[in-house]
Short mmCIF file of C-alpha atoms in Angstrom, two decimals:
data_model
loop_
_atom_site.label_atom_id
_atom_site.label_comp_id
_atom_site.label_asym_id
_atom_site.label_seq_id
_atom_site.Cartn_x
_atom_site.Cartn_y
_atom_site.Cartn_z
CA UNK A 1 1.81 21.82 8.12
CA UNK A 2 -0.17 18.58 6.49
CA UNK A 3 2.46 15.67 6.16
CA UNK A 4 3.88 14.50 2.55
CA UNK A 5 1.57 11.50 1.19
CA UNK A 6 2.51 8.62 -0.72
CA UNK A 7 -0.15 6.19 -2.19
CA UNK A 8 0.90 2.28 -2.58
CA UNK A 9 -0.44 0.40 -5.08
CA UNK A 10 0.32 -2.91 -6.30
CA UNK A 11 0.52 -5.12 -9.63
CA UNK A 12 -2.25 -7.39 -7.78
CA UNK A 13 -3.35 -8.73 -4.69
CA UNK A 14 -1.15 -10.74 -2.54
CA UNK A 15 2.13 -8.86 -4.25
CA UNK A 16 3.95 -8.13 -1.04
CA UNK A 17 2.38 -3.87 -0.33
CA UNK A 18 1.99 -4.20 2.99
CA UNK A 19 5.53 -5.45 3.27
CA UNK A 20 6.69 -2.51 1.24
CA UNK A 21 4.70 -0.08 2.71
CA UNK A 22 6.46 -1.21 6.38
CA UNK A 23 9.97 -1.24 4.99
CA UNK A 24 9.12 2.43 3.72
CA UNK A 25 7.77 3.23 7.07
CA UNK A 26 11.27 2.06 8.59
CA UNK A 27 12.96 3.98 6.52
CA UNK A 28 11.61 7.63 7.04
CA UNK A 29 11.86 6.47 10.29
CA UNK A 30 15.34 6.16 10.12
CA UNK A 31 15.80 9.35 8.27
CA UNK A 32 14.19 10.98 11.38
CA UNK A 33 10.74 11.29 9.75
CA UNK A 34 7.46 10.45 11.83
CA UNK A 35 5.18 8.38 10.11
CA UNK A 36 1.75 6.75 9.81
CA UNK A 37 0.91 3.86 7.55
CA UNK A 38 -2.97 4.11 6.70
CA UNK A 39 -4.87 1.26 5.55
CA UNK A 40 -8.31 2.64 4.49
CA UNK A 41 -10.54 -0.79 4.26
CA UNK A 42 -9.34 -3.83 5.20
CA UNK A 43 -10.98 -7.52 4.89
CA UNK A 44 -10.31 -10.62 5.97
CA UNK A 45 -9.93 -9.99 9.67
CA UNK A 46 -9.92 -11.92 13.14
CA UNK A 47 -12.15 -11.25 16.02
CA UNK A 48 -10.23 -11.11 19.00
CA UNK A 49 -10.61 -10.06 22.77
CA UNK A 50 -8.78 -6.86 24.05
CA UNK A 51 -7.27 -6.66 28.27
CA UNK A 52 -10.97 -5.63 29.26
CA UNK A 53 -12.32 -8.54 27.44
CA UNK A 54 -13.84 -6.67 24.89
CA UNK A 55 -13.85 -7.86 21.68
CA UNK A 56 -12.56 -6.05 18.40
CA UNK A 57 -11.61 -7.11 14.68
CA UNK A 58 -7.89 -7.24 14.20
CA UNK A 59 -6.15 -6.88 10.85
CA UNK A 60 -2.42 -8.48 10.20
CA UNK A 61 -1.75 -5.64 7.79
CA UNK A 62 -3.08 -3.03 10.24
CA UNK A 63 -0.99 -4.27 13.20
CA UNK A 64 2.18 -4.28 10.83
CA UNK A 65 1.39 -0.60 9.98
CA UNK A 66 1.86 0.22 13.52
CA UNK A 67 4.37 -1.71 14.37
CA UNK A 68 6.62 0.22 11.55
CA UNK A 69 4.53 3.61 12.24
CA UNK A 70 6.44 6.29 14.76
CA UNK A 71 3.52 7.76 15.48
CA UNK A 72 0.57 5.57 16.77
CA UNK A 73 -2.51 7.41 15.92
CA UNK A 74 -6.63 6.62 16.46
CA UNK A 75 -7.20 3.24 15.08
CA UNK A 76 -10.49 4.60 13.83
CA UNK A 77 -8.71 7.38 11.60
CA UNK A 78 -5.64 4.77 10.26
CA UNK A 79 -8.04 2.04 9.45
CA UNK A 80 -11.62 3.80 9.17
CA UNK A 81 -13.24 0.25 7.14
CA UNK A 82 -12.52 -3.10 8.25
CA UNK A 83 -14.32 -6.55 7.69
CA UNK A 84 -14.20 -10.01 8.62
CA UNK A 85 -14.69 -11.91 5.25
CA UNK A 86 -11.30 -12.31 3.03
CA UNK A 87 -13.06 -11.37 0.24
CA UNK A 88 -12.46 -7.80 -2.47
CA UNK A 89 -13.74 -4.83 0.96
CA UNK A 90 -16.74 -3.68 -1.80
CA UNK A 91 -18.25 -7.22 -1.60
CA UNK A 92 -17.52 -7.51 1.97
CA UNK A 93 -19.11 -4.19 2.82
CA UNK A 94 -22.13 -5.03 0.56
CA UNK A 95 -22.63 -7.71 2.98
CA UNK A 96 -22.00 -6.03 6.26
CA UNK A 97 -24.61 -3.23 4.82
CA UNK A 98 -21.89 -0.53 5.08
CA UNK A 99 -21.46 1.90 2.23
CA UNK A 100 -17.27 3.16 2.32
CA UNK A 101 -17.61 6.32 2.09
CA UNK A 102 -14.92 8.37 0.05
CA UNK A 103 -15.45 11.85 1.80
CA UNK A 104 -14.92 9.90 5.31
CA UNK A 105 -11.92 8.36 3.92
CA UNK A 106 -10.35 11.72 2.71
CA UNK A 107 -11.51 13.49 6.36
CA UNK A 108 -9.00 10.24 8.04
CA UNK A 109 -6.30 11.45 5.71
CA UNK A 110 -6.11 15.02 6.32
CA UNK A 111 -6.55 13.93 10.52
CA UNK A 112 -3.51 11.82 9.86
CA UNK A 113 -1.59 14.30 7.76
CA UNK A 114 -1.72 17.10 10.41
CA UNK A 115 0.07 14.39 13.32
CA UNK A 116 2.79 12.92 11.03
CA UNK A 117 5.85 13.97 8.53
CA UNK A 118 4.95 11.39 6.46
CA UNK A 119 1.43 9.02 5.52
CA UNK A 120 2.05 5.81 3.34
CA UNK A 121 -1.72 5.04 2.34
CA UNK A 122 -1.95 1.45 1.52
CA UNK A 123 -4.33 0.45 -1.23
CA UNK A 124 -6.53 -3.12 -1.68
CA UNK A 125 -6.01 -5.19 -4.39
CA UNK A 126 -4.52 -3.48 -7.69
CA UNK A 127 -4.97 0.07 -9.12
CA UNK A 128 -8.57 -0.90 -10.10
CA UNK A 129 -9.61 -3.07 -7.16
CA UNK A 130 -13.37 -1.37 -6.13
CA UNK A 131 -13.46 0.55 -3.26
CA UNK A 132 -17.58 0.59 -2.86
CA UNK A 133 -20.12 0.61 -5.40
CA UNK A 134 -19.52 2.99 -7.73
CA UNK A 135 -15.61 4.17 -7.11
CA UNK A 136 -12.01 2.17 -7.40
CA UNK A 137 -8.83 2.18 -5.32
CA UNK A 138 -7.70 4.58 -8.35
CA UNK A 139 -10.49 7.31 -7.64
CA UNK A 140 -9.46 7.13 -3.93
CA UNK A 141 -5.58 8.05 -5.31
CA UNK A 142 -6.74 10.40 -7.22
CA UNK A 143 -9.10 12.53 -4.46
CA UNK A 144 -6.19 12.25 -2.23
CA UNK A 145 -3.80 13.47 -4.61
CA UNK A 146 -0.39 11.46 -3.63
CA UNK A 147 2.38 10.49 -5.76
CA UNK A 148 1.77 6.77 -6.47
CA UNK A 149 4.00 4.24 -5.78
CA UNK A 150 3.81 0.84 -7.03
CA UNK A 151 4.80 -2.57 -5.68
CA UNK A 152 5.28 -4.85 -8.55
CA UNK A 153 5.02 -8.79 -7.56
CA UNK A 154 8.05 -10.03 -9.62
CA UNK A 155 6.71 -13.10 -10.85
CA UNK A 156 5.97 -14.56 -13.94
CA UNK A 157 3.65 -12.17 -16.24
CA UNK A 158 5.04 -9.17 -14.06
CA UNK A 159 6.52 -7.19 -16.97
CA UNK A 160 2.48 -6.99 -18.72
CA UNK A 161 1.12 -5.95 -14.92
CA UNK A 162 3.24 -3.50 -14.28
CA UNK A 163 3.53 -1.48 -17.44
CA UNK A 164 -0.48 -2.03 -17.81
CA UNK A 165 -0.35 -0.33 -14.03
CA UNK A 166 2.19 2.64 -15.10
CA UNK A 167 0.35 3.30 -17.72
CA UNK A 168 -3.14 3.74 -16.00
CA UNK A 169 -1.74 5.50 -13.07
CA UNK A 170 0.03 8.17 -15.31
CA UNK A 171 -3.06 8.54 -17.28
CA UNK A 172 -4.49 9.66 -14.30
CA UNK A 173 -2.54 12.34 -13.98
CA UNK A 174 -0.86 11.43 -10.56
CA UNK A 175 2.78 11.22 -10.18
CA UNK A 176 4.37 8.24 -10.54
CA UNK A 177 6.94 8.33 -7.49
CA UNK A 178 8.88 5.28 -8.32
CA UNK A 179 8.27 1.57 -8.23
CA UNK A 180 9.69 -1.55 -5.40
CA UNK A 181 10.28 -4.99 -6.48
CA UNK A 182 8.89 -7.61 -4.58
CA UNK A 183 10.32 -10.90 -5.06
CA UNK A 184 7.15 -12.69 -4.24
CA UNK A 185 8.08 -16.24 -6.31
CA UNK A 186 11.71 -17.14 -5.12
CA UNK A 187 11.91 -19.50 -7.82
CA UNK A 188 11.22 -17.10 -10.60
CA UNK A 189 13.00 -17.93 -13.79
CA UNK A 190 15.40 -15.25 -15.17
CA UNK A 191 14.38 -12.67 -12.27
CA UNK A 192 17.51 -10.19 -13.17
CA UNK A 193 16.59 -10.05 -16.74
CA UNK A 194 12.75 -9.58 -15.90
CA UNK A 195 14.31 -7.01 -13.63
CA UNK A 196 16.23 -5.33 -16.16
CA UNK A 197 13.42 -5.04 -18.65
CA UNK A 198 11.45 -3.05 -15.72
CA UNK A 199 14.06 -0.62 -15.13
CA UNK A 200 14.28 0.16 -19.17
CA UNK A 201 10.57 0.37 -19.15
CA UNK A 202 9.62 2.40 -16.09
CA UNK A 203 10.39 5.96 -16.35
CA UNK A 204 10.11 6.13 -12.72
CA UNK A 205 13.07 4.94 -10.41
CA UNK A 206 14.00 1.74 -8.85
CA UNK A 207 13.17 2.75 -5.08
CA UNK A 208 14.37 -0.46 -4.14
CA UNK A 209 14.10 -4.92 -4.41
CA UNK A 210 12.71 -7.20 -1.24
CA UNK A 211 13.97 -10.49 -1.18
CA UNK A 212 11.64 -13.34 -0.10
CA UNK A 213 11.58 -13.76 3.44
CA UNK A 214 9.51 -14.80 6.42
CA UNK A 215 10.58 -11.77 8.06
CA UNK A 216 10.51 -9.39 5.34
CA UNK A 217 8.69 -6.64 7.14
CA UNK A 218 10.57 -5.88 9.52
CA UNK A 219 13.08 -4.88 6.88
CA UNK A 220 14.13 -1.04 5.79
CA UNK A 221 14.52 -0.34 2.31
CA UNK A 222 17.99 1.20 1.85
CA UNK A 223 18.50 5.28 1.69
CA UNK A 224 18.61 5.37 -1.91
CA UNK A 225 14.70 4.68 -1.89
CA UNK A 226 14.20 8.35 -0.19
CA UNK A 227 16.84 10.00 -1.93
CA UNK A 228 14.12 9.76 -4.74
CA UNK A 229 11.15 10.76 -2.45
CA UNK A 230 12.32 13.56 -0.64
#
């Protein structure tokens, strides 16, 4: 039986998804769920050497997948596209002379699906961040077929980003599963009221609020969040 799939999107880049995406990891985890987090391209890596000496390129949202992941599957399936410039993966694979292919990326999902309870597939960027040449994070949503769920960077201009978001990823016909609030600026002004103008907003639930930290992903997002998704 092929595990349930969730797709995590974001308001923007640098919003706090992989950091979601772990604490939802944790959390089926703790509800007795395995899971795999699958990041599908990922720039912006570091060469490094493995026991054998060997060298391979490491990715810091790759390695916190599997540290929150209960099931540690092939590398090559749960991160099929990786790079070493930080730059948007369509540019970066321009350069390397690699075309991401969409098919390949949908074969790594239903390998992953068939070895877990649950896949949390992490987008790049936002819900219209390219993923090659000719297709965007929201086409790969859409050929996977997941309920969406978004992480919304509360900071200042949040409330525009994340209704602009809802309303593309509903126009595509996916479900909208719910929606995590990442409190990415500390110092935000009037957080609780931006907060509160979300929740009347969103038609989708609350799954749940990080608070900044240095440790953040090693957190677990509390049992309400899966009350919603299960």
């Amino acid at each position: 039986m092929a595990a349930q799939g969730y797709f995590i999107t974001g308001t923007d880049t640098e919003v706090g998804k992989t950091v979601a995406t772990c604490q939802l990891l944790r959390a089926f985890n703790a509800a007795g769920k395995q899971t795999i987090g699958m990041k599908p391209v990922a720039s912006g890596c570091e060469l490094r050497s493995d026991a054998d000496g060997q060298s391979f390129m490491w990715n810091a949202d790759v390695a916190a997948h599997a540290a929150a992941s209960s099931v540690q599957a092939d590398g090559q399936l749960v991160n099929p596209y990786r790079f070493m410039p930080p730059i948007a993966p369509h540019l970066a694979a321009r350069e390397a002379g690699i075309d991401v292919s969409l098919p390949h990326l949908l074969q790594c999902s239903a390998a992953l699906q068939q070895q877990a309870d649950v896949v949390l597939v992490e987008g790049a960027g936002g819900w219209y961040a390219p993923l090659n040449e000719s297709a965007m994070m929201a086409d790969l949503a859409k050929a996977l077929g997941f309920p969406v769920i978004l992480v919304v960077g509360m900071r200042l201009g949040c409330i525009n980003h994340a209704l602009l978001s809802v309303q593309a990823i509903e126009a595509s016909g996916l479900q909208f599963a719910g929606w995590i609030a990442n409190r990415v600026d500390p110092a935000m002004s009037r957080y609780e009221d931006n907060l509160q103008t979300l929740q009347k907003a969103l038609r989708s639930p609350l799954l749940g609020q990080i608070e900044y930290a240095a440790a953040a992903e090693q957190g677990c997002l509390p049992a309400t969040a899966l009350h919603f998704l299960c």
